[in-house]
C-alpha positions as a Markdown table, in Angstrom:
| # | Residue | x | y | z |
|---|---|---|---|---|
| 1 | Unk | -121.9 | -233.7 | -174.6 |
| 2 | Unk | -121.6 | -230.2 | -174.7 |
| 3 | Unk | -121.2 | -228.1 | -177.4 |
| 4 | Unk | -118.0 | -226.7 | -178.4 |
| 5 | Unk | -117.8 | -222.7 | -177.5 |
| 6 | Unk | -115.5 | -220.7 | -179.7 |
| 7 | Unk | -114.5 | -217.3 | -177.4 |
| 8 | Unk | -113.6 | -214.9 | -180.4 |
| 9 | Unk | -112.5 | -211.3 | -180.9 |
| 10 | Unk | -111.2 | -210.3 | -177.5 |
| 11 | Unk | -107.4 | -209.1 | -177.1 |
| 12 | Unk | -106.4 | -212.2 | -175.7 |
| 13 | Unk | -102.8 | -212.7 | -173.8 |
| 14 | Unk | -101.8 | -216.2 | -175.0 |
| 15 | Unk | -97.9 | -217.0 | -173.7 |
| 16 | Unk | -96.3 | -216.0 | -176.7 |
| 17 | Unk | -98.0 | -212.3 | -176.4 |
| 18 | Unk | -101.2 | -210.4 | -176.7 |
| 19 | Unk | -103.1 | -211.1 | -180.2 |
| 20 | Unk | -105.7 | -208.7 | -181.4 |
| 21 | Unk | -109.0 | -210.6 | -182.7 |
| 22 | Unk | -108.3 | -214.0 | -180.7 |
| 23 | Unk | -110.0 | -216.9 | -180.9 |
| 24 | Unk | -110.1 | -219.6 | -178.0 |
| 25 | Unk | -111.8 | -223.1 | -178.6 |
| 26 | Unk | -113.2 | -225.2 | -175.2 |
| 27 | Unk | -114.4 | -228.4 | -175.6 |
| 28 | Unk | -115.8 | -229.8 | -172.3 |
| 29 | Unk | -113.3 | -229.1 | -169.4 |
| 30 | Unk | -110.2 | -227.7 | -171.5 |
| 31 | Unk | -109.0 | -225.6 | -173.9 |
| 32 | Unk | -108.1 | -227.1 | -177.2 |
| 33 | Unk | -107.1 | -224.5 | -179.7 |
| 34 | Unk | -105.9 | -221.0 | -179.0 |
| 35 | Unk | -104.7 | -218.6 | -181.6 |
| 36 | Unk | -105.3 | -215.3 | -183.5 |
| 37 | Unk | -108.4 | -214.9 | -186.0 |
| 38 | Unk | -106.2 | -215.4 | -189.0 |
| 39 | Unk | -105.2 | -219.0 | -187.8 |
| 40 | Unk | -108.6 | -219.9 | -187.2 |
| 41 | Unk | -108.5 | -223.0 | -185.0 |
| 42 | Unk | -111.0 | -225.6 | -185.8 |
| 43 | Unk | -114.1 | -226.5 | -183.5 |
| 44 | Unk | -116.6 | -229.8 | -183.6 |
| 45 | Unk | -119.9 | -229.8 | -184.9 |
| 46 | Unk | -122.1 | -227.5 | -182.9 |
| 47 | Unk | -120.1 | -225.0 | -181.9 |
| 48 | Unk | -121.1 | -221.8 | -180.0 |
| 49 | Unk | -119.3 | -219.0 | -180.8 |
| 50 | Unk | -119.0 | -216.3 | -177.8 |
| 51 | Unk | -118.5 | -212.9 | -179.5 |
| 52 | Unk | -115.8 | -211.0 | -177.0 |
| 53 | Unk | -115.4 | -207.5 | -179.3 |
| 54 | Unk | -114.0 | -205.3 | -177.5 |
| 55 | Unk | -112.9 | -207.0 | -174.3 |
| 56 | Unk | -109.2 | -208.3 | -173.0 |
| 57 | Unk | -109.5 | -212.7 | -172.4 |
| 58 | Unk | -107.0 | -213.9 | -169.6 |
| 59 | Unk | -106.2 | -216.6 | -168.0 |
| 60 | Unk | -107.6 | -217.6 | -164.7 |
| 61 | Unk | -105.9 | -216.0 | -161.6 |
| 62 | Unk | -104.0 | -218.2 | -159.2 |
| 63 | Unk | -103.7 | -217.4 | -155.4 |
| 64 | Unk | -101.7 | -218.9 | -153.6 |
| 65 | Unk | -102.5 | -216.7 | -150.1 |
| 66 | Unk | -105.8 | -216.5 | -149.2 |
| 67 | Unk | -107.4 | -217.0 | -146.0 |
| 68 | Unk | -111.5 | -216.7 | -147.0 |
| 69 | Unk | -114.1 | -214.6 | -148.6 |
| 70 | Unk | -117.5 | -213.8 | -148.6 |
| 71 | Unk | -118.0 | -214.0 | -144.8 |
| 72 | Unk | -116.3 | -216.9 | -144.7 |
| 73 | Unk | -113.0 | -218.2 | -142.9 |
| 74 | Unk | -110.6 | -220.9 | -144.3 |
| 75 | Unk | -108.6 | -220.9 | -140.8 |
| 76 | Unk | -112.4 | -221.8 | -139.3 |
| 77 | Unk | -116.1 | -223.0 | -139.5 |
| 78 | Unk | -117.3 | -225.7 | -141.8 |
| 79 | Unk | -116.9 | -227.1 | -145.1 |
| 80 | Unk | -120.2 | -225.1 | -146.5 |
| 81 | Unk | -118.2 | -222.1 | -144.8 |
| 82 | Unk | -114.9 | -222.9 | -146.9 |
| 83 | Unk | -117.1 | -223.2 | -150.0 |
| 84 | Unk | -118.7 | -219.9 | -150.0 |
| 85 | Unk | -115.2 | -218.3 | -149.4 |
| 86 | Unk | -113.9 | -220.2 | -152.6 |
| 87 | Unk | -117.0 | -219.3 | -154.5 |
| 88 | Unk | -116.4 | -215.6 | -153.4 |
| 89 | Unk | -113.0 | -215.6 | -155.5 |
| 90 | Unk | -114.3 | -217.5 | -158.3 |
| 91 | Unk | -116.4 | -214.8 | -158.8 |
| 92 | Unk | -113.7 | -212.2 | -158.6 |
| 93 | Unk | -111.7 | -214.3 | -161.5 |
| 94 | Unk | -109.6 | -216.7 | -159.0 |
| 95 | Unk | -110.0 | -220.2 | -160.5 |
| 96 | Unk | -107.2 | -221.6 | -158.5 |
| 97 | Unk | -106.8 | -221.0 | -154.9 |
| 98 | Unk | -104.6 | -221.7 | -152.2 |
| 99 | Unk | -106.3 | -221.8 | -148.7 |
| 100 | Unk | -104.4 | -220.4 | -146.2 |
| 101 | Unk | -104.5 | -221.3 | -142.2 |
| 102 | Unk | -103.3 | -218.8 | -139.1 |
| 103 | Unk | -101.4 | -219.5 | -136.1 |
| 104 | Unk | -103.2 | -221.9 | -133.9 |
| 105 | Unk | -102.0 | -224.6 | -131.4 |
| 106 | Unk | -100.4 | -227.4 | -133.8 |
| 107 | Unk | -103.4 | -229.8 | -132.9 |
| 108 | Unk | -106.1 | -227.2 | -134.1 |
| 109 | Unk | -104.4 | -226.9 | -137.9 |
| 110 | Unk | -103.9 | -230.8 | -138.2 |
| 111 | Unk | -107.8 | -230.9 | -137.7 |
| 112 | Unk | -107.8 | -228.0 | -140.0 |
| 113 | Unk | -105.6 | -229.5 | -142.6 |
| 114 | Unk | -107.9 | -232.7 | -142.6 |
| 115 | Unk | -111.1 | -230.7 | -143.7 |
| 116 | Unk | -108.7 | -228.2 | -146.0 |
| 117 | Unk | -107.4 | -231.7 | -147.6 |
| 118 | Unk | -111.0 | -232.9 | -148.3 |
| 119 | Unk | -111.6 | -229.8 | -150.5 |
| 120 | Unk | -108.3 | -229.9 | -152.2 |
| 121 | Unk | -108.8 | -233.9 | -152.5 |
| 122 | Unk | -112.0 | -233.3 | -154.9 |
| 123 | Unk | -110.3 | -230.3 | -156.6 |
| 124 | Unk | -112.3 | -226.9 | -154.9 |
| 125 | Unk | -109.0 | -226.2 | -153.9 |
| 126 | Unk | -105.3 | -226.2 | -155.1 |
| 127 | Unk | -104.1 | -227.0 | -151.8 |
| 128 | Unk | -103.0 | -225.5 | -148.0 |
| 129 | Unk | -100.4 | -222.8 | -147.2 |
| 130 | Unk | -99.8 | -223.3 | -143.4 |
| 131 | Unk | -99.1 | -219.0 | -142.3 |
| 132 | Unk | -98.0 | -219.6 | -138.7 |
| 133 | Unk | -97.2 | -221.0 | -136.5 |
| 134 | Unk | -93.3 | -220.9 | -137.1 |
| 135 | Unk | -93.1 | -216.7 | -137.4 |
| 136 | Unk | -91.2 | -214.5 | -135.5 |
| 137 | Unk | -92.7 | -213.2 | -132.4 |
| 138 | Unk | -90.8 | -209.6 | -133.5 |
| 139 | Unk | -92.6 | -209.9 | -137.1 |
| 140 | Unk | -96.2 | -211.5 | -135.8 |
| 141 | Unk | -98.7 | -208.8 | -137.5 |
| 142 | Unk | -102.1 | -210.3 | -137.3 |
| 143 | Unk | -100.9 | -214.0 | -135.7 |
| 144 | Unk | -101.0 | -214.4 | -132.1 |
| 145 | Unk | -98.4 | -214.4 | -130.0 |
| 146 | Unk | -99.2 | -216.7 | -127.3 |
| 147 | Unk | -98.9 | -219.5 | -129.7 |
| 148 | Unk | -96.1 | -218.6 | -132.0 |
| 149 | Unk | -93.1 | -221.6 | -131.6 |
| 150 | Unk | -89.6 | -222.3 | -133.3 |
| 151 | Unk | -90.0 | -224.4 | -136.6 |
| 152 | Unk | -89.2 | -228.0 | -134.9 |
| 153 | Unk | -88.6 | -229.9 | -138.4 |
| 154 | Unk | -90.7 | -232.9 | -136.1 |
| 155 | Unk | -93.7 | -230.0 | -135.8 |
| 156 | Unk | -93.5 | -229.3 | -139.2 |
| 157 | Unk | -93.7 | -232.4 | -140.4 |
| 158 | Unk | -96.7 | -233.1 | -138.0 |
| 159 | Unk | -98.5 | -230.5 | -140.1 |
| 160 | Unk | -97.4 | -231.4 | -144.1 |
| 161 | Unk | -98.5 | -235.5 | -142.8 |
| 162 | Unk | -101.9 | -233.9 | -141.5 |
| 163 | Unk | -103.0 | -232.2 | -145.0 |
| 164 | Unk | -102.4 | -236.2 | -146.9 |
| 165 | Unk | -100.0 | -234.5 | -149.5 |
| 166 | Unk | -102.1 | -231.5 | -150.2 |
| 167 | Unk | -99.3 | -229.2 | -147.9 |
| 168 | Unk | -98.0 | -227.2 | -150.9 |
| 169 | Unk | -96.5 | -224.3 | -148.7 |
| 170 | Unk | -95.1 | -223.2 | -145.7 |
| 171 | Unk | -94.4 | -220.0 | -144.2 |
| 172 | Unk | -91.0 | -219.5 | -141.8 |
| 173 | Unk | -89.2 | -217.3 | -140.0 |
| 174 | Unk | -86.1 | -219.4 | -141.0 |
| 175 | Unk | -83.9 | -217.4 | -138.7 |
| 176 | Unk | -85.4 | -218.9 | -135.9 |
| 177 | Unk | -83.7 | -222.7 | -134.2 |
| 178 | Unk | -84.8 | -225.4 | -136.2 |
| 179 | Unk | -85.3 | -223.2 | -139.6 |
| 180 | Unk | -83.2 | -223.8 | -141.9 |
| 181 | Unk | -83.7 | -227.7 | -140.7 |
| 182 | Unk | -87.2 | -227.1 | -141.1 |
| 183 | Unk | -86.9 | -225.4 | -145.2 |
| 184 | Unk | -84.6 | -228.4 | -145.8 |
| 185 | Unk | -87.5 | -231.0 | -144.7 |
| 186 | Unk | -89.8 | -229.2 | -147.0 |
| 187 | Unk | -88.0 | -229.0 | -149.7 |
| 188 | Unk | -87.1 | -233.2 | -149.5 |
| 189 | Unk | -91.0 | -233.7 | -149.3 |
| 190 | Unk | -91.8 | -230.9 | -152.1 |
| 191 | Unk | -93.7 | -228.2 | -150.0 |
| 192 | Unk | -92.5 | -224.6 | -150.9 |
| 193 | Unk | -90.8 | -223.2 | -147.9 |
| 194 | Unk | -91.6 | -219.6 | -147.7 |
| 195 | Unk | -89.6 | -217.1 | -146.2 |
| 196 | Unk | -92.2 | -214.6 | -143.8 |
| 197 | Unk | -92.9 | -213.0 | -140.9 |
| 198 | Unk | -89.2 | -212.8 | -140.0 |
| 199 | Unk | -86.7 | -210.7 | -138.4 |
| 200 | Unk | -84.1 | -212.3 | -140.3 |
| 201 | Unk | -80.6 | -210.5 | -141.6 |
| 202 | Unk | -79.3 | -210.4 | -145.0 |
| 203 | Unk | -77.2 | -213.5 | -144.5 |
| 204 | Unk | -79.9 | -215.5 | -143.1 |
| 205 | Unk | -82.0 | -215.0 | -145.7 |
| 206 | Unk | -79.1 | -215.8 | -147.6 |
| 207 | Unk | -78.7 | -218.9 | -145.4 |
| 208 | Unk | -82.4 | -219.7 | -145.9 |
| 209 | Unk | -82.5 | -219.5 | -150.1 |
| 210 | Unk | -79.7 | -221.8 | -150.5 |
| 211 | Unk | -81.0 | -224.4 | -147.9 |
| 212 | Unk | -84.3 | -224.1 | -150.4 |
| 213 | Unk | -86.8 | -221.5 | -149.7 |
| 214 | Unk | -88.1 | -220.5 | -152.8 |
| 215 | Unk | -90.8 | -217.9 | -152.0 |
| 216 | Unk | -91.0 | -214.4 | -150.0 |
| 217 | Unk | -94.3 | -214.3 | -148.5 |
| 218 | Unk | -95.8 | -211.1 | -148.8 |
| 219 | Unk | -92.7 | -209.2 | -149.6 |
| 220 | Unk | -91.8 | -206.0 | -147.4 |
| 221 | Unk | -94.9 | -206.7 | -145.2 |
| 222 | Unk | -94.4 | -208.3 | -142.0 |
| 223 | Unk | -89.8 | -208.3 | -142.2 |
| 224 | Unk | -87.5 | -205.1 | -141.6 |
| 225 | Unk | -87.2 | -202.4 | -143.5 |
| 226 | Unk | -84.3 | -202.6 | -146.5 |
| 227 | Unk | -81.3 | -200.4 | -145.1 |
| 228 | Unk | -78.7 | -199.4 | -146.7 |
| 229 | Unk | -76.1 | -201.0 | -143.7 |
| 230 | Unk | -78.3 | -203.8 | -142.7 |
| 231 | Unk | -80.1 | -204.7 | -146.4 |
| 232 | Unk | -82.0 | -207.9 | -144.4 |
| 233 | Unk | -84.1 | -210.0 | -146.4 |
| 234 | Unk | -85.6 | -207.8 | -148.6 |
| 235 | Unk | -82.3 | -207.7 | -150.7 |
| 236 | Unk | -81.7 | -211.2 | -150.3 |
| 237 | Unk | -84.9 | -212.2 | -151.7 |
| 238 | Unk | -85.0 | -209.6 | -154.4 |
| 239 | Unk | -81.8 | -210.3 | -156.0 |
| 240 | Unk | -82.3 | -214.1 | -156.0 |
| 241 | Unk | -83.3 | -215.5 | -159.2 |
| 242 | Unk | -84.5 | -218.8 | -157.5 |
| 243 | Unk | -87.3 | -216.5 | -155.4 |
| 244 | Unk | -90.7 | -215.6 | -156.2 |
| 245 | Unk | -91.9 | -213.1 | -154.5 |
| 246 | Unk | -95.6 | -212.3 | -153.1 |
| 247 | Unk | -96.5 | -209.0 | -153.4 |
| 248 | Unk | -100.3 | -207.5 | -152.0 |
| 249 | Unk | -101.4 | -204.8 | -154.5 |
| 250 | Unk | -104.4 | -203.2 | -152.7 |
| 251 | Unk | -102.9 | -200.3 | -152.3 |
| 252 | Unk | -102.8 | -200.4 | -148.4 |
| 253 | Unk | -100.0 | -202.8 | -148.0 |
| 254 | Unk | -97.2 | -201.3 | -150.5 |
| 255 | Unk | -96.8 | -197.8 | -151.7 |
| 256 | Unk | -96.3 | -198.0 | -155.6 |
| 257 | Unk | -92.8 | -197.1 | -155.5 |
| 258 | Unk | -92.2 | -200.3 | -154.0 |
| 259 | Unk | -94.2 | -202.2 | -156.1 |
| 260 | Unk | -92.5 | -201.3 | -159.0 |
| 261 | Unk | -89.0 | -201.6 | -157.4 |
| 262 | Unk | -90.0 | -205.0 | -157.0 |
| 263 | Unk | -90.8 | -205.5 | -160.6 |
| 264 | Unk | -87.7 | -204.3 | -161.4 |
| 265 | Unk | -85.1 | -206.0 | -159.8 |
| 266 | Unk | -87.1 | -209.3 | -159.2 |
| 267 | Unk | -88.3 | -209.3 | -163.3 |
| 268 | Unk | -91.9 | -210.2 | -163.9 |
| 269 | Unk | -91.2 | -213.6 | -164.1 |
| 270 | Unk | -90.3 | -213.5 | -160.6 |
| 271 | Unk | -93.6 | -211.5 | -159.2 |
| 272 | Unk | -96.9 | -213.2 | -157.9 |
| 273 | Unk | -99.6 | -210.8 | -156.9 |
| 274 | Unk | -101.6 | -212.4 | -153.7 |
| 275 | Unk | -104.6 | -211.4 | -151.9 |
| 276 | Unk | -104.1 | -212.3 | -148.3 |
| 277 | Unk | -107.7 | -211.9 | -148.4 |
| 278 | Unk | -109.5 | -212.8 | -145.1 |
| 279 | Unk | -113.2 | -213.0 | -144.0 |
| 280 | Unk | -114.3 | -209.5 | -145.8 |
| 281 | Unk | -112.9 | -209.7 | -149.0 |
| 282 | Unk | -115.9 | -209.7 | -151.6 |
| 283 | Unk | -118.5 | -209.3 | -148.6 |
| 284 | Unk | -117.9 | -205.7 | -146.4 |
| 285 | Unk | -116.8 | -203.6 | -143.6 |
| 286 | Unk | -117.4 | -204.6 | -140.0 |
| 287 | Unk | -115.8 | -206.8 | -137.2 |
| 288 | Unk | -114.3 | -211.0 | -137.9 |
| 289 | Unk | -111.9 | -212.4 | -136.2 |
| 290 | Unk | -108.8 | -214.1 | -138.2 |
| 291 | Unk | -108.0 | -217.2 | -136.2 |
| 292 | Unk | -108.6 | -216.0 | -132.1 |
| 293 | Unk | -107.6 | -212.2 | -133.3 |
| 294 | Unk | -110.6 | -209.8 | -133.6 |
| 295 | Unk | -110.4 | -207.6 | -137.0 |
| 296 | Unk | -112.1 | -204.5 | -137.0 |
| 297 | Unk | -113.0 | -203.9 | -141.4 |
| 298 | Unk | -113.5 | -199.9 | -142.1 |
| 299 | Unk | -113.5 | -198.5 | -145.6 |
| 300 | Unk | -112.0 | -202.0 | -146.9 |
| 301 | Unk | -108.8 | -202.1 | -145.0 |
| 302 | Unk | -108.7 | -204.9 | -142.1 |
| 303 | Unk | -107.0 | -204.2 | -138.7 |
| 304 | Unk | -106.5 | -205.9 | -135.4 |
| 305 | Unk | -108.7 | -204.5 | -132.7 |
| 306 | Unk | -106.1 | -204.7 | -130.2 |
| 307 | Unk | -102.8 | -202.7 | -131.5 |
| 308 | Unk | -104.4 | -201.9 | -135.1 |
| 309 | Unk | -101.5 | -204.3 | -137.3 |
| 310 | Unk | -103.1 | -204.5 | -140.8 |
| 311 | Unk | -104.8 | -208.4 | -140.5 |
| 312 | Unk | -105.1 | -209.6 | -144.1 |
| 313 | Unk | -106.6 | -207.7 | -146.7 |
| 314 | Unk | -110.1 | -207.2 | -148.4 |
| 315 | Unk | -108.6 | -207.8 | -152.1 |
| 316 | Unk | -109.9 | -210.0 | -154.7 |
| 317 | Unk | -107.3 | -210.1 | -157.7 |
| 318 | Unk | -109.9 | -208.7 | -160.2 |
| 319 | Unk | -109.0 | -205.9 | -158.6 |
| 320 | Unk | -105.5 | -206.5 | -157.8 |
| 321 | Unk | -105.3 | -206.7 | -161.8 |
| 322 | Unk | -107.4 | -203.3 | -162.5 |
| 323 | Unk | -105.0 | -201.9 | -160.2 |
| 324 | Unk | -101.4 | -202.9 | -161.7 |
| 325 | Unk | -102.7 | -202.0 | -164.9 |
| 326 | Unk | -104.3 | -198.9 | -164.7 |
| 327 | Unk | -102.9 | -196.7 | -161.6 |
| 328 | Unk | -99.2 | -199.0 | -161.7 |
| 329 | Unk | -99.0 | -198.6 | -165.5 |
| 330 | Unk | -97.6 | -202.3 | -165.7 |
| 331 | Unk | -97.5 | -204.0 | -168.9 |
| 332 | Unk | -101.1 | -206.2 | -169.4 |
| 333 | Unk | -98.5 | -209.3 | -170.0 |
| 334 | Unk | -96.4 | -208.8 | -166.7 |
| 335 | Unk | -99.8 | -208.5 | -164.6 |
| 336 | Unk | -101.0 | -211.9 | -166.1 |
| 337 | Unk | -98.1 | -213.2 | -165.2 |
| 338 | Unk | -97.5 | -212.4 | -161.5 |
| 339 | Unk | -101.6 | -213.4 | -161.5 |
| 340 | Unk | -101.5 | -216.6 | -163.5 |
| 341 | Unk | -98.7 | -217.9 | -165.2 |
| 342 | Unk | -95.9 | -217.8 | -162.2 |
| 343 | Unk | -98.2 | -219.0 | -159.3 |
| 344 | Unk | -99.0 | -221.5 | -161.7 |
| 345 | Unk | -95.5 | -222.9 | -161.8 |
| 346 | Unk | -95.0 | -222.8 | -157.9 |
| 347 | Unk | -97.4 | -225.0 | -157.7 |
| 348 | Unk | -96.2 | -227.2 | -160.4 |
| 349 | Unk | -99.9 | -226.9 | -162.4 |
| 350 | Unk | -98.2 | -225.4 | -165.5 |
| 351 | Unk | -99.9 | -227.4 | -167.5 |
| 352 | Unk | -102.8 | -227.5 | -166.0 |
| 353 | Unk | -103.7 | -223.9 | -165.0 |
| 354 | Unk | -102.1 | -220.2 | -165.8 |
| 355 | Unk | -102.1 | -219.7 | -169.5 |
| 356 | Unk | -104.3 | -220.1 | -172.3 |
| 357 | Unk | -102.9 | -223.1 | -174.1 |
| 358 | Unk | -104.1 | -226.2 | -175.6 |
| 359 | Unk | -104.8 | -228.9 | -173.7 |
| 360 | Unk | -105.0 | -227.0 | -170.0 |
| 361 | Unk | -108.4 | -226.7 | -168.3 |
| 362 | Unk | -110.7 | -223.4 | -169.7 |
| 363 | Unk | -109.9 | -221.4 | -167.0 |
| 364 | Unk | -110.7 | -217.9 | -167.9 |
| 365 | Unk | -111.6 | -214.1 | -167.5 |
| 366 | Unk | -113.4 | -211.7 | -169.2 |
| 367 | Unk | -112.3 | -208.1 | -168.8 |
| 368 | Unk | -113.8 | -204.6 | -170.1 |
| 369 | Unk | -112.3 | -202.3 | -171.6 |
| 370 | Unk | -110.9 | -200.3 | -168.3 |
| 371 | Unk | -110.2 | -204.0 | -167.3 |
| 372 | Unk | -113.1 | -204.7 | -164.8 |
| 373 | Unk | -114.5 | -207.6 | -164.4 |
| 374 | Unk | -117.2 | -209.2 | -166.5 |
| 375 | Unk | -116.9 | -212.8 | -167.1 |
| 376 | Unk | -115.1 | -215.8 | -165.5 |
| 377 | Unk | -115.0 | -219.2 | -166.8 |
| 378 | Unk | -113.6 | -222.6 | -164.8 |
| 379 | Unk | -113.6 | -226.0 | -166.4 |
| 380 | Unk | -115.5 | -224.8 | -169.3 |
| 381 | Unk | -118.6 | -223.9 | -167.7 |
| 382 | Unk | -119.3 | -220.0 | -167.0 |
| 383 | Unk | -119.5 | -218.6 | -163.3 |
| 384 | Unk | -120.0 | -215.3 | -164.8 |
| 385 | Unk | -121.3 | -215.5 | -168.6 |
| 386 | Unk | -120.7 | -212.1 | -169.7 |
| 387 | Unk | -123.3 | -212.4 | -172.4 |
| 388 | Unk | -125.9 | -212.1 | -169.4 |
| 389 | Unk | -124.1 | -208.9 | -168.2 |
């Protein structure tokens, strides 16, 4: 058996706050004490202790929107293909991960949920977020349009059956026929139904929360505009303490004025930063397609070739964190939050995953300083050990 590792002296966030000089225990797969140095938890014979000095401990980031990594595709190629795209974001600090699909014909995801369901089935994987193809033809971005359909509740079901109870969310345009029918089925067979991609009003966004979506899929991204006559869903979903909303902090797809106004109004307990990450995230510029779409990568930021609609994003949420904290000027607690704890709960791995508690898995990161990057941990076992720089 391995020996015990004792992670000590970092600034680590723990749920009840930050403590100075903490002190983590992890004993094979989990963590099994966490405190301050003046508690001192206890560790077996053996131990190894990890000296942190000078570095912030976190828990593991959870993404619940990501489509691949690493030159690699989720929404295509093989299982090796999948693997490198999940060992792209492990690297980045994302020890949970959502894989998430693109609009194809319906027959083309179920055969994509089988594979998806594999991965998520032995635990590479938290799961599949079906993104398409139940979106509104008006509110498409990077989906295409020739196989965009209404959310048929029979269609959707077709999809959550195919992934063998791995289906843990799905995106809607729930103004569309069959939408609100369809958020209703997903919430009876306890699949998040996400509000996205939609050209929906205030009210039916309204209309759409109380029938039981519980998410806004990238918020402000792919709906209308908040107005001060016609507030659509933005309001709706901000001012609904039953929604979490999905938010892309690269910098590209929100200005920071409305990254904070989501903060505020939605509370940090409300907020989970995403990646949306395609093919290029963690790899480099150049052309990938996203589904049957071709994406032309310059300077990190991801466009269709045809009509130039930003197609994903490059991010990993190492960076997505550096970002919040140091150009957003969000409290260190309220980014690990939106990046750990709250997708956490979504996905009802609370205590599994998302804070640094006894008795959840060791699923950590290691942060400088000017919070970069420079350890990860999953299950115990270093992917980066940040003693080897």
């Amino acid at each position: 058996m391995a020996p015990s590792k004792v992670l000590a002296g970092a600034r680590t966030v723990l749920p009840t706050g930050i403590v100075d000089d903490g002190r983590v225990v992890v004993e094979g797969a989990r963590i099994t004490a966490a405190s301050g140095a003046d508690a001192r938890p206890a560790a077996g014979p053996g131990t190894a202790t990890v000296d942190l000095s000078g570095h912030w401990l976190v828990p593991g980031f959870v993404d619940l929107h990501n489509h691949g990594g690493g030159g690699a595709s989720f929404t295509s190629g093989s299982v090796e293909d999948v693997l490198t795209g999940i060992r792209t974001h492990r690297e980045h600090g994302t020890t949970t991960l959502v894989a998430s699909t693109v609009t194809e014909e319906t027959d083309q995801l179920a055969q994509r949920a089988g594979l998806l369901s594999e991965l998520a089935e032995q635990g590479d994987l938290a799961g599949i977020h079906f993104e398409g193809p139940f979106i509104s033809p008006c509110r498409k971005g990077a989906h295409s349009a020739a196989l965009l359909r209404d959310p048929d509740p029979a269609e959707v079901r077709k999809l959550v059956d195919a992934a063998r109870g791995q289906a843990r969310m799905v995106t809607l345009a729930t103004e569309l026929p069959g939408g609100l029918d369809s958020v209703r089925l997903l919430t009876e067979q306890g699949v998040i139904a996400a509000v996205g991609h939609t050209d929906a009003t205030y009210e039916q966004t309204v209309a759409a929360i109380d029938a039981g979506a519980t998410v806004a899929t990238h918020l402000f991204n792919a709906m209308p505009t908040l107005g001060h006559r016609a507030p659509g869903p933005v309001t709706a979903l901000l001012e609904d303490e039953r929604v979490t909303v999905e938010l892309i902090n690269d910098g590209t797809h929100l200005h920071p004025a409305a990254l904070q106004l989501a903060f505020r109004h939605a509370g940090a307990a409300r907020v989970a930063f995403i990646t949306d990450a395609m093919d290029a995230a963690g790899f480099g510029d150049g052309r990938y397609l996203l589904g049957p779409l071709e994406v032309e990568v310059s300077d990190g930021v991801a466009r269709l070739v045809e009509g130039g609609s930003i197609a994903g994003s490059t991010l990993t949420l190492d960076r997505a964190f550096q970002r919040a904290v140091t150009v957003d000027g969000l409290p260190v607690e309220d980014v690990v939050a939106a990046l750990s704890a709250n997708p956490a709960r979504l996905l009802g791995k609370a205590d599994e995953v998302g804070s640094l508690t006894p008795g959840t898995y060791a699923d950590l990161v290691v942060l400088d300083e000017e919070f970069a990057l420079k350890g990860v941990m999953r299950r115990g076992e270093w992917v980066i050990d940040p003693q080897l720089g």
